[in-house]
PDB file of C-alpha atoms in Angstrom:
ATOM      1  CA  GLY B   1      15.702  17.293 -61.028  1.00  0.00           C
ATOM      2  CA  ASN B   2      17.059  14.087 -61.154  1.00  0.00           C
ATOM      3  CA  SER B   3      16.723  13.025 -57.368  1.00  0.00           C
ATOM      4  CA  ARG B   4      14.468  10.214 -56.711  1.00  0.00           C
ATOM      5  CA  SER B   5      12.462   9.634 -53.401  1.00  0.00           C
ATOM      6  CA  THR B   6      10.398   6.378 -52.058  1.00  0.00           C
ATOM      7  CA  GLU B   7       7.416   6.925 -54.544  1.00  0.00           C
ATOM      8  CA  ASP B   8       9.898   6.898 -57.198  1.00  0.00           C
ATOM      9  CA  GLU B   9      10.017   3.039 -55.839  1.00  0.00           C
ATOM     10  CA  PRO B  10       8.658   0.150 -56.936  1.00  0.00           C
ATOM     11  CA  ILE B  11       6.396  -1.647 -54.335  1.00  0.00           C
ATOM     12  CA  ARG B  12       7.504  -4.893 -53.184  1.00  0.00           C
ATOM     13  CA  PRO B  13       4.950  -7.691 -52.852  1.00  0.00           C
ATOM     14  CA  PHE B  14       3.840  -8.188 -49.632  1.00  0.00           C
ATOM     15  CA  THR B  15       5.660  -4.432 -48.115  1.00  0.00           C
ATOM     16  CA  LEU B  16       2.904  -3.714 -44.981  1.00  0.00           C
ATOM     17  CA  HIS B  17       2.122  -0.015 -44.799  1.00  0.00           C
ATOM     18  CA  ALA B  18       1.516   1.852 -41.634  1.00  0.00           C
ATOM     19  CA  ALA B  19       0.174   4.967 -40.359  1.00  0.00           C
ATOM     20  CA  TYR B  20      -0.022   6.356 -36.653  1.00  0.00           C
ATOM     21  CA  VAL B  21      -3.354   6.932 -35.110  1.00  0.00           C
ATOM     22  CA  VAL B  22      -3.167   9.590 -32.840  1.00  0.00           C
ATOM     23  CA  ILE B  23      -4.582  11.394 -29.884  1.00  0.00           C
ATOM     24  CA  PRO B  24      -6.115  14.769 -31.438  1.00  0.00           C
ATOM     25  CA  THR B  25      -5.689  17.090 -28.206  1.00  0.00           C
ATOM     26  CA  ALA B  26      -3.249  18.208 -25.885  1.00  0.00           C
ATOM     27  CA  ASN B  27      -3.975  17.799 -22.338  1.00  0.00           C
ATOM     28  CA  SER B  28      -6.371  14.399 -23.433  1.00  0.00           C
ATOM     29  CA  THR B  29      -5.805  11.686 -20.962  1.00  0.00           C
ATOM     30  CA  PHE B  30      -5.496   8.525 -23.164  1.00  0.00           C
ATOM     31  CA  SER B  31      -7.808   5.267 -21.826  1.00  0.00           C
ATOM     32  CA  GLY B  32      -5.863   2.955 -24.558  1.00  0.00           C
ATOM     33  CA  LEU B  33      -6.846   1.729 -28.076  1.00  0.00           C
ATOM     34  CA  ASP B  34      -9.696   0.038 -29.593  1.00  0.00           C
ATOM     35  CA  ASP B  35      -9.731  -1.815 -33.274  1.00  0.00           C
ATOM     36  CA  THR B  36     -12.432  -3.728 -32.947  1.00  0.00           C
ATOM     37  CA  GLU B  37     -14.282  -1.480 -35.776  1.00  0.00           C
ATOM     38  CA  ALA B  38     -11.234  -1.252 -38.120  1.00  0.00           C
ATOM     39  CA  LYS B  39     -10.797  -5.401 -37.545  1.00  0.00           C
ATOM     40  CA  ALA B  40     -14.216  -6.223 -38.640  1.00  0.00           C
ATOM     41  CA  ALA B  41     -13.946  -3.899 -41.578  1.00  0.00           C
ATOM     42  CA  LEU B  42     -10.781  -4.640 -42.825  1.00  0.00           C
ATOM     43  CA  GLY B  43      -9.899  -8.612 -42.268  1.00  0.00           C
ATOM     44  CA  ASP B  44      -6.710 -10.046 -42.634  1.00  0.00           C
ATOM     45  CA  ASP B  45      -5.662  -6.673 -44.560  1.00  0.00           C
ATOM     46  CA  LEU B  46      -5.679  -5.417 -41.117  1.00  0.00           C
ATOM     47  CA  VAL B  47      -2.548  -6.991 -39.919  1.00  0.00           C
ATOM     48  CA  ALA B  48      -1.510  -5.367 -36.795  1.00  0.00           C
ATOM     49  CA  VAL B  49      -2.180  -2.440 -34.350  1.00  0.00           C
ATOM     50  CA  LEU B  50       0.811  -1.502 -31.839  1.00  0.00           C
ATOM     51  CA  GLN B  51       0.584   0.648 -29.191  1.00  0.00           C
ATOM     52  CA  ALA B  52       2.873   1.520 -26.297  1.00  0.00           C
ATOM     53  CA  CYS B  53       2.226  -2.023 -24.607  1.00  0.00           C
ATOM     54  CA  ASP B  54       3.236  -3.399 -27.114  1.00  0.00           C
ATOM     55  CA  LEU B  55       6.995  -2.407 -27.081  1.00  0.00           C
ATOM     56  CA  LYS B  56       9.514  -3.738 -25.226  1.00  0.00           C
ATOM     57  CA  LYS B  57      10.745   0.301 -24.380  1.00  0.00           C
ATOM     58  CA  SER B  58       8.342   2.150 -24.923  1.00  0.00           C
ATOM     59  CA  VAL B  59      10.088   5.188 -23.981  1.00  0.00           C
ATOM     60  CA  TYR B  60      12.916   6.724 -26.840  1.00  0.00           C
ATOM     61  CA  ASP B  61      15.879   7.760 -24.684  1.00  0.00           C
ATOM     62  CA  PHE B  62      16.337  11.304 -26.711  1.00  0.00           C
ATOM     63  CA  GLU B  63      20.087  12.788 -25.416  1.00  0.00           C
ATOM     64  CA  ALA B  64      21.279   8.768 -25.135  1.00  0.00           C
ATOM     65  CA  ASN B  65      20.263   8.332 -29.144  1.00  0.00           C
ATOM     66  CA  ASN B  66      20.816  11.811 -30.560  1.00  0.00           C
ATOM     67  CA  ALA B  67      23.061  11.499 -33.111  1.00  0.00           C
ATOM     68  CA  PHE B  68      23.319  15.445 -33.707  1.00  0.00           C
ATOM     69  CA  LYS B  69      24.109  16.857 -30.207  1.00  0.00           C
ATOM     70  CA  VAL B  70      25.064  20.493 -30.437  1.00  0.00           C
ATOM     71  CA  PRO B  71      27.887  21.565 -27.824  1.00  0.00           C
ATOM     72  CA  GLY B  72      26.112  23.615 -25.045  1.00  0.00           C
ATOM     73  CA  HIS B  73      22.325  22.768 -25.831  1.00  0.00           C
ATOM     74  CA  PRO B  74      21.125  19.549 -24.481  1.00  0.00           C
ATOM     75  CA  ALA B  75      18.093  18.242 -24.704  1.00  0.00           C
ATOM     76  CA  THR B  76      14.947  20.230 -23.576  1.00  0.00           C
ATOM     77  CA  PRO B  77      13.194  18.354 -20.424  1.00  0.00           C
ATOM     78  CA  GLU B  78      10.303  18.293 -22.369  1.00  0.00           C
ATOM     79  CA  PHE B  79      12.122  16.026 -24.672  1.00  0.00           C
ATOM     80  CA  SER B  80      14.260  14.406 -23.201  1.00  0.00           C
ATOM     81  CA  ASN B  81      11.901  11.553 -22.903  1.00  0.00           C
ATOM     82  CA  GLU B  82       9.719  10.990 -25.576  1.00  0.00           C
ATOM     83  CA  TYR B  83       6.957   8.052 -25.082  1.00  0.00           C
ATOM     84  CA  VAL B  84       7.216   6.256 -28.734  1.00  0.00           C
ATOM     85  CA  PHE B  85       3.606   5.897 -27.712  1.00  0.00           C
ATOM     86  CA  LEU B  86       1.360   7.957 -25.565  1.00  0.00           C
ATOM     87  CA  PRO B  87       0.879   4.800 -23.268  1.00  0.00           C
ATOM     88  CA  ALA B  88      -2.962   4.059 -21.601  1.00  0.00           C
ATOM     89  CA  GLY B  89      -3.396   5.952 -18.358  1.00  0.00           C
ATOM     90  CA  THR B  90      -1.575   8.649 -19.730  1.00  0.00           C
ATOM     91  CA  THR B  91      -1.513  12.636 -20.152  1.00  0.00           C
ATOM     92  CA  SER B  92      -0.989  14.333 -24.065  1.00  0.00           C
ATOM     93  CA  GLN B  93       1.813  16.699 -24.271  1.00  0.00           C
ATOM     94  CA  TYR B  94       0.469  17.844 -27.097  1.00  0.00           C
ATOM     95  CA  GLY B  95      -1.819  17.409 -30.007  1.00  0.00           C
ATOM     96  CA  SER B  96      -2.060  15.056 -32.310  1.00  0.00           C
ATOM     97  CA  GLN B  97       0.618  12.865 -30.368  1.00  0.00           C
ATOM     98  CA  PRO B  98       1.069   9.146 -31.545  1.00  0.00           C
ATOM     99  CA  VAL B  99      -1.187   6.326 -29.120  1.00  0.00           C
ATOM    100  CA  GLY B 100      -0.386   3.402 -32.077  1.00  0.00           C
ATOM    101  CA  LEU B 101       1.007   2.460 -35.270  1.00  0.00           C
ATOM    102  CA  VAL B 102      -1.763   1.218 -37.918  1.00  0.00           C
ATOM    103  CA  LEU B 103      -0.285  -1.938 -40.035  1.00  0.00           C
ATOM    104  CA  ALA B 104      -1.971  -3.105 -42.811  1.00  0.00           C
ATOM    105  CA  THR B 105      -1.869  -4.189 -46.868  1.00  0.00           C
ATOM    106  CA  SER B 106      -1.974  -1.002 -48.485  1.00  0.00           C
ATOM    107  CA  TYR B 107      -1.483   2.854 -47.324  1.00  0.00           C
ATOM    108  CA  ARG B 108      -4.854   3.605 -48.406  1.00  0.00           C
ATOM    109  CA  LEU B 109      -6.354   1.052 -46.044  1.00  0.00           C
ATOM    110  CA  ALA B 110      -3.756   1.775 -43.249  1.00  0.00           C
ATOM    111  CA  LEU B 111      -4.956   4.979 -42.862  1.00  0.00           C
ATOM    112  CA  ILE B 112      -8.857   3.750 -43.433  1.00  0.00           C
ATOM    113  CA  ALA B 113      -7.696   2.015 -40.513  1.00  0.00           C
ATOM    114  CA  ALA B 114      -5.585   4.402 -38.138  1.00  0.00           C
ATOM    115  CA  ASN B 115      -9.104   6.330 -38.413  1.00  0.00           C
ATOM    116  CA  MET B 116     -11.952   3.483 -37.430  1.00  0.00           C
ATOM    117  CA  VAL B 117      -9.445   2.697 -34.181  1.00  0.00           C
ATOM    118  CA  LYS B 118     -10.989   4.408 -31.579  1.00  0.00           C
TER     119      LYS B 118
END
């Protein structure tokens, strides 16, 4: 077809690439992130590791921000106030719940760093 995706666009200079850091299992207490190993391995190519404490607002208000409201179908309690990143000391609601975001100079390095963050 003739449709284009973001993969078809050239990567511009100084573009940052992101990869999620996730907690692998549900009902696990998240103790926080340790990015020491990733920083040592990637150096300046690891730009930042963001987590809940770095955000101005760590909870996404689904009801207030949902542009696709369906009459008679309110947001369910499980997702009405979803964490953007699970804060330290909180129990995960599901496996692969985001706990942070790695920013790096390439997508490959972002994935590597995300896997190194503990």
